[in-house]
XYZ file of C-alpha atoms in Angstrom:
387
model
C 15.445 51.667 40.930
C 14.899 53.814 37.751
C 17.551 55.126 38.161
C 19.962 51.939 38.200
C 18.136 50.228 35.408
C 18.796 53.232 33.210
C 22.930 52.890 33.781
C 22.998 49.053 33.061
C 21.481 50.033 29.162
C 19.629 47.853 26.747
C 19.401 43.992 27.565
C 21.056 42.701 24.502
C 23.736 45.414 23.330
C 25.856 48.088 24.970
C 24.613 51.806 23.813
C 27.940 53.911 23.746
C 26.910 57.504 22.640
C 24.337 57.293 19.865
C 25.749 54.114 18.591
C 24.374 50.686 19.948
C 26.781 47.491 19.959
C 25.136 43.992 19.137
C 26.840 40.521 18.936
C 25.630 38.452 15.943
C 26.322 34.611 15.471
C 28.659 33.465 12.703
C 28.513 30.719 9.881
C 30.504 28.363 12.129
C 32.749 25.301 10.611
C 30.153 23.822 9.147
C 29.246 26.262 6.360
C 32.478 25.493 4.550
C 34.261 22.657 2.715
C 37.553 21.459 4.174
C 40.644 21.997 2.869
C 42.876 19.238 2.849
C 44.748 18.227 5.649
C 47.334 19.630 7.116
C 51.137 18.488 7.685
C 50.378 14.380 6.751
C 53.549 12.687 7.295
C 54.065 8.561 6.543
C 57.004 6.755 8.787
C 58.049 3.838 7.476
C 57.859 0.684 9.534
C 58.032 -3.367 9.026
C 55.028 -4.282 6.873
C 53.171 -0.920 7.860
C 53.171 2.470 7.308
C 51.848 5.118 10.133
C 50.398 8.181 8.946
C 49.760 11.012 11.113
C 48.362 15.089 10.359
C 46.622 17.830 11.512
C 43.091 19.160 11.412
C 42.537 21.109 7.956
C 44.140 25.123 7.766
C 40.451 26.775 7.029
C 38.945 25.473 10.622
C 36.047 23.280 8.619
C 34.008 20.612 10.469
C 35.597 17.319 9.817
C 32.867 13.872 9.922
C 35.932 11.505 9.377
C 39.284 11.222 7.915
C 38.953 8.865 4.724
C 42.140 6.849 3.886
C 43.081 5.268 0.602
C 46.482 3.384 -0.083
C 47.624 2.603 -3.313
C 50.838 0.486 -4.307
C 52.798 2.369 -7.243
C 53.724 -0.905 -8.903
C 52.525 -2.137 -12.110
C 51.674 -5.490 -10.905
C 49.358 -3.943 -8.211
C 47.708 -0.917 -8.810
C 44.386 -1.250 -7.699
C 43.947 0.357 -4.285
C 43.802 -1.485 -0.943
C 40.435 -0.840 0.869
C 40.236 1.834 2.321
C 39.814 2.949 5.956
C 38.098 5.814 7.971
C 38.719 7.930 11.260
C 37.866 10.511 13.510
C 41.262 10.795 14.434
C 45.008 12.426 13.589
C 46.791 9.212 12.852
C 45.726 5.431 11.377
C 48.664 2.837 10.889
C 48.068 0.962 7.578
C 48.922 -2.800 8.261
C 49.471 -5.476 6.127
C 51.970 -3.731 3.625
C 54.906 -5.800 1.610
C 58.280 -4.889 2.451
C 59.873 -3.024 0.355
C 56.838 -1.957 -2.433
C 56.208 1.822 -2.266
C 53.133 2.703 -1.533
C 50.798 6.182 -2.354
C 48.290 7.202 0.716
C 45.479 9.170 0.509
C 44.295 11.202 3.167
C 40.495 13.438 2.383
C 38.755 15.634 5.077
C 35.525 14.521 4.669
C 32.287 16.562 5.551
C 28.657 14.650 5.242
C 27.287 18.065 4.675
C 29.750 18.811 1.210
C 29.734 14.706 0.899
C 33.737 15.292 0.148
C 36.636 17.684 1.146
C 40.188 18.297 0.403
C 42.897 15.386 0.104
C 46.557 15.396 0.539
C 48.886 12.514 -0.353
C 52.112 10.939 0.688
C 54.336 8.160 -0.447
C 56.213 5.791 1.777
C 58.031 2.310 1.478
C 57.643 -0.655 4.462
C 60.921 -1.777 5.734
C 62.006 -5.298 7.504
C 63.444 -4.785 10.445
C 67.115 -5.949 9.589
C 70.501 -6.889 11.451
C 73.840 -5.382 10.130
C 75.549 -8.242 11.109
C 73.291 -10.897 8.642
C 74.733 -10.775 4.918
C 71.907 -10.215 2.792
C 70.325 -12.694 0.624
C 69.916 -12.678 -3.737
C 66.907 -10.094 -4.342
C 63.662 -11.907 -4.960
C 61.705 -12.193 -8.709
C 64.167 -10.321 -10.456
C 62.080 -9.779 -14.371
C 62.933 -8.059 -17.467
C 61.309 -6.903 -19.955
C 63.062 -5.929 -23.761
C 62.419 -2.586 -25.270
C 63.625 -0.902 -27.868
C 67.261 0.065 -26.870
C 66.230 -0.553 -23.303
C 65.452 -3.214 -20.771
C 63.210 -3.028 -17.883
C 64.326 -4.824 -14.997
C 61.841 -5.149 -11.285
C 63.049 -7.223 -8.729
C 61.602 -7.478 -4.704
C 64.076 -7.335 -1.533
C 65.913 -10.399 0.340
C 64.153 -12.995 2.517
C 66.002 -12.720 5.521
C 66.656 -9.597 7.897
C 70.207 -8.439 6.118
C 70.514 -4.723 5.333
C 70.211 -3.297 2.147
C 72.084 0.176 1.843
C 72.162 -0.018 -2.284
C 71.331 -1.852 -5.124
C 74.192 -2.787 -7.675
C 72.859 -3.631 -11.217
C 75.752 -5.028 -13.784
C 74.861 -5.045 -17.252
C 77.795 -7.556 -19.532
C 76.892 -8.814 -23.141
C 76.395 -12.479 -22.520
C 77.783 -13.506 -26.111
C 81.592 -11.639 -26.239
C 83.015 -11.665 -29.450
C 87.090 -12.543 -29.713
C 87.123 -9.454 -31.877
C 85.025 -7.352 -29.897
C 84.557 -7.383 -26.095
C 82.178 -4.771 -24.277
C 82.988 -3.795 -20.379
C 80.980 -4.613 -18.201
C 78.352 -1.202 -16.578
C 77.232 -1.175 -13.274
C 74.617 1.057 -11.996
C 73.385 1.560 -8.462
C 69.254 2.450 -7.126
C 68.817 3.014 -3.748
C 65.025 1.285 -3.553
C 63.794 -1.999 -5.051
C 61.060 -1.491 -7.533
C 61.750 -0.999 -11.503
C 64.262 0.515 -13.089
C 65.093 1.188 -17.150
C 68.605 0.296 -18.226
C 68.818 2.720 -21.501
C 71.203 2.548 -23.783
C 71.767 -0.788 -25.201
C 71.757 -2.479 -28.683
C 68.720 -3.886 -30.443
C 69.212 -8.021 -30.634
C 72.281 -8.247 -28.289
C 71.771 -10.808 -25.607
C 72.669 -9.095 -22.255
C 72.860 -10.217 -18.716
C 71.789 -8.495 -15.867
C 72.835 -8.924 -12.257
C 71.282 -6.978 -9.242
C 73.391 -7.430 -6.092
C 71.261 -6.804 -2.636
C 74.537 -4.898 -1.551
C 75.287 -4.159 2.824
C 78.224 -1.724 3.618
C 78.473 -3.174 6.250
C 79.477 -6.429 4.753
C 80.886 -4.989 2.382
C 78.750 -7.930 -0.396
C 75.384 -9.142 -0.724
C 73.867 -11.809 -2.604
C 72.763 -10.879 -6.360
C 70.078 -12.865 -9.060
C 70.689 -12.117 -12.630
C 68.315 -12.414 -15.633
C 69.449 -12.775 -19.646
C 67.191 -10.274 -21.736
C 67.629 -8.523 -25.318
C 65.770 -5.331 -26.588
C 64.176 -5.614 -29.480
C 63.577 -2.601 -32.179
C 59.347 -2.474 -32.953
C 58.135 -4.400 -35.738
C 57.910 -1.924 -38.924
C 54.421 -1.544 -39.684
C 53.351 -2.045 -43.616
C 52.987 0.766 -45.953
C 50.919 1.571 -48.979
C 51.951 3.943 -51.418
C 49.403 4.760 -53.747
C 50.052 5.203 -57.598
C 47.085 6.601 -59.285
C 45.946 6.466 -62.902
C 48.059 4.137 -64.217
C 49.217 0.081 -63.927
C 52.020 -1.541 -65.581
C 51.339 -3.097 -69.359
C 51.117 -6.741 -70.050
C 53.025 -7.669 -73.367
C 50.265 -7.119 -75.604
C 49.549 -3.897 -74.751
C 53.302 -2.940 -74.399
C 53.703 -3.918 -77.717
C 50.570 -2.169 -79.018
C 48.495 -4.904 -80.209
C 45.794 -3.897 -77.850
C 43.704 -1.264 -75.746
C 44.117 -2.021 -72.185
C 41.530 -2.125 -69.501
C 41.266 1.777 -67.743
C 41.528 2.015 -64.358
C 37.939 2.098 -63.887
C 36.980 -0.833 -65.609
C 40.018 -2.820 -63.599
C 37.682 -1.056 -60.289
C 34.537 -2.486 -61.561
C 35.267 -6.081 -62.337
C 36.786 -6.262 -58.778
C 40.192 -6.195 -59.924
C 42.074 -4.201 -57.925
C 43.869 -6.804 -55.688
C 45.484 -8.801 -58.764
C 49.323 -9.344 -58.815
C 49.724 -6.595 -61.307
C 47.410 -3.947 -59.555
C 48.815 -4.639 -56.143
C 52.318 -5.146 -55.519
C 53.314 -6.902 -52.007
C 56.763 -6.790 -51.368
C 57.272 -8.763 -47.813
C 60.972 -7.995 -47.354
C 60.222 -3.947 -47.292
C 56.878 -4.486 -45.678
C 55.482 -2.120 -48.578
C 52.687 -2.139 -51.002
C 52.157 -0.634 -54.555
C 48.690 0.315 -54.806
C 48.206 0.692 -58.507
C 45.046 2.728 -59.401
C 44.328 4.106 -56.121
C 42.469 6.965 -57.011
C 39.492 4.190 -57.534
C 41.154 1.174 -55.789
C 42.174 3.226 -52.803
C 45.070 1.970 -50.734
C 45.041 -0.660 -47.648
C 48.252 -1.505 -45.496
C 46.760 -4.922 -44.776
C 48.584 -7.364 -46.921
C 46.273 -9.806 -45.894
C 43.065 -7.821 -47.556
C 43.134 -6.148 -51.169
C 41.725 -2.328 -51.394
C 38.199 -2.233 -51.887
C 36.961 -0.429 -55.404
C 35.121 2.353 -55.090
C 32.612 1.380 -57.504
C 30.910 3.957 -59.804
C 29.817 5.940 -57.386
C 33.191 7.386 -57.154
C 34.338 10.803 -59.240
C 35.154 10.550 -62.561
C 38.771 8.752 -63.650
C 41.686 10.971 -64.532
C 42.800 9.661 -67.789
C 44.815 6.696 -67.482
C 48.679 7.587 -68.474
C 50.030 5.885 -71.911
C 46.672 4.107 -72.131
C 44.221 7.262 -72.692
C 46.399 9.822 -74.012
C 49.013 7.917 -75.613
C 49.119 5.594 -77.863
C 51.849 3.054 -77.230
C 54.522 2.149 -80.196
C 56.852 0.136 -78.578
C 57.381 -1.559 -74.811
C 60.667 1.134 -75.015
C 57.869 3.611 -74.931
C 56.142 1.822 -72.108
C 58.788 1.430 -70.140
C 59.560 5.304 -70.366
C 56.357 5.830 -68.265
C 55.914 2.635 -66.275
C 59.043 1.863 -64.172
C 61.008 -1.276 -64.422
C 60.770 -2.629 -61.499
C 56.712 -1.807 -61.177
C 57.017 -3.971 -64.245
C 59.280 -6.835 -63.184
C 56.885 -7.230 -60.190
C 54.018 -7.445 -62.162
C 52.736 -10.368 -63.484
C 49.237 -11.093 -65.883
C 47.843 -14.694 -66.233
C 47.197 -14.026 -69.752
C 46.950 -10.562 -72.104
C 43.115 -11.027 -71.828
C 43.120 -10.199 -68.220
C 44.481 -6.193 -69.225
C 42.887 -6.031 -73.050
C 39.622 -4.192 -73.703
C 39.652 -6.318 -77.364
C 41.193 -9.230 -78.361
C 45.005 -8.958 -79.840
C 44.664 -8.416 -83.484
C 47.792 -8.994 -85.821
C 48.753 -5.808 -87.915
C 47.999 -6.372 -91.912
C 51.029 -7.492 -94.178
C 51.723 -4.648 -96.675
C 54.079 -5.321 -99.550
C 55.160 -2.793 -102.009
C 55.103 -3.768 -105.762
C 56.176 -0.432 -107.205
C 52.654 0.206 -109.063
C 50.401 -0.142 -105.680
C 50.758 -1.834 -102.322
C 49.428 -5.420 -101.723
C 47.528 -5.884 -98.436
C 46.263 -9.206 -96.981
C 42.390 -9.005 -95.757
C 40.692 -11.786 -95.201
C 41.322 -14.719 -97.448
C 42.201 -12.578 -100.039
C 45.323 -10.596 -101.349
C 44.427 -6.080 -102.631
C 46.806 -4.872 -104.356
C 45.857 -1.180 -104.269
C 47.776 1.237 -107.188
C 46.815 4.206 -108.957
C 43.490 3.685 -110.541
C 43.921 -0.186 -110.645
C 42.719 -2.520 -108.262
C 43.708 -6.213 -108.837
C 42.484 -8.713 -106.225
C 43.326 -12.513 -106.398
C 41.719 -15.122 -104.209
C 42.466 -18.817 -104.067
């Protein structure tokens, strides 16, 4: 009996030599996340969609299959409710004809709470009759872009086949002069397409023809549309330091308001500080290094108040003096000045316009008008005469 029990060896391993052989459990499935399924195919069928696939590649434990459809069109892309399974294969009911559709397929394990996904896309098709003649495609839209048109339609109400979609794109207004040929395009899917290529403001219609080879026709629905180009968006363009002169001070007759005092007496939106021209969709910020410059025309630019830096000196108003509007106009551009336009000479004079004195030479002095009174100013003489 000894003898026996020492050939069968030790209870839980094999001894072979001086080395001992035990068998240890593994992690199992369930230590590691799923990968995503395996080989998920989508068949197309009338209103539904089956989906079928295989167990994930890395052996995991699978708690269900989670299934989430999608449909790929703008009008509806919020995803359908979604469904779970133990299973290989769900058929997704309920589907339009015709709309493509995204599906979502995720291993899920409670333990990981998640797993891999995998994803197909697939488009329901009515069961349809060669011999019926399709009907006009359903809500056929367009929408203008610039140099393009969108155009979305849906597929026929009754069971004809579709093999092809033929779009034909015509200017609807054909000059004598000038006559465009007609394009035609072809899709093989319903959904929505971008005709490219087109002019801004022409009027085009579009035709989509739900076309069967083997009727060799279909019926079509066609839609007028015209791309548009985008609306140009206003511009500032900031002049700094300087505004164009009013009369008086063109004519040097007076010292005109700096930029900084136009800032603080909340003048920087006035006709003559801010120039608004519509046509252009631009603005001539005046003074914007203390106005700053806004591409509202609706709102003027905000001053920036004295707690902005110091003014730059203010050109032909600081530095120089102005002699003559020629001078002026040397440094302010015309057309800055056409545009600009003061309610009176007050609104861009420091000081009140003062007339120049009347000289008059009389050979022995010079006879200057102050006051009420006449100088006359010569050598060591002075004569004055008053009324």
């Amino acid at each position: 009996m000894t003898a026996e029990r020492g050939k069968r060896g030790p209870r839980n391993g094999a001894r072979r030599g001086s080395q001992e052989i035990r068998l240890v459990a593994g992690p199992g499935c369930a230590s590691i996340p799923p990968s995503p399924p395996a080989n998920l195919k989508a068949e197309a069928l009338d209103g539904a969609v089956r989906l079928t696939w295989d167990k994930p590649a890395n052996g995991a434990c699978v708690s269900e299959y989670q299934v989430t459809v999608v449909a790929e069109s703008a009008q509806r892309s919020a995803p359908l409710p979604p469904q779970r399974t133990p299973d290989f294969a769900v058929t997704i009911q309920g589907l339009q004809n015709g709309q493509r559709y995204r599906f979502f397929v995720k291993a899920y394990a409670a333990r990981f709470n998640g797993g891999g996904e995998s994803q197909v896309a697939a488009t329901p098709v009515a069961t349809c009759s060669p011999a019926v003649l399709p009907s006009a495609p359903t809500s056929l839209v367009a929408a203008p872009g610039n140099g393009n048109v969108s155009l979305c339609w849906a597929p026929p109400t009754n069971q004809g086949c579709v093999d092809e979609w033929r779009v034909a794109i015509r200017v609807a207004q054909q000059d004598e002069q000038r006559s465009s040929p007609t394009q035609y395009r072809r899709y093989n899917s319903p959904a929505c397409v971008v005709i490219s290529q087109l002019t801004n403001g022409v009027l085009y219609q579009f035709s989509v023809q739900a076309y069967s080879n083997s009727r060799a026709g279909g019926g079509y629905a066609s839609v007028l549309a015209a791309p548009v180009a985008p609306i140009k968006q206003w511009t500032c363009m900031p002049v700094p330091s300087y505004y164009p002169l009013c009369a008086a001070a063109a004519a040097g007759l007076c010292a005109p308001l700096t930029c900084r005092q136009q800032a603080d007496a909340g003048k920087c939106g006035e006709p003559w500080m801010r120039v608004v021209d519509a046509s252009s969709r631009v603005i001539v910020q005046h003074c914007a290094d203390v106005c700053g410059c806004s591409n509202n025309p609706g709102t003027t630019a905000a001053p920036s108040g004295r707690s902005a830096p110091g003014e730059l000196p203010v050109q032909a108003f600081d530095q120089v003096t102005a002699e003559s509007e020629a001078a002026a106009r040397s440094v302010v551009s015309a057309s800055a000045r056409a545009a600009a336009s003061y309610g009176s000479d007050t609104a861009c004079c420091a000081t009140p316009a003062r007339p120049a004195p009347a000289r008059r030479d009389f050979g022995f002095g010079t006879e200057v008008t102050a006051g009420s009174g006449v100088v006359v100013v010569g050598g060591q003489d002075v004569v004055s005469s008053r009324p």
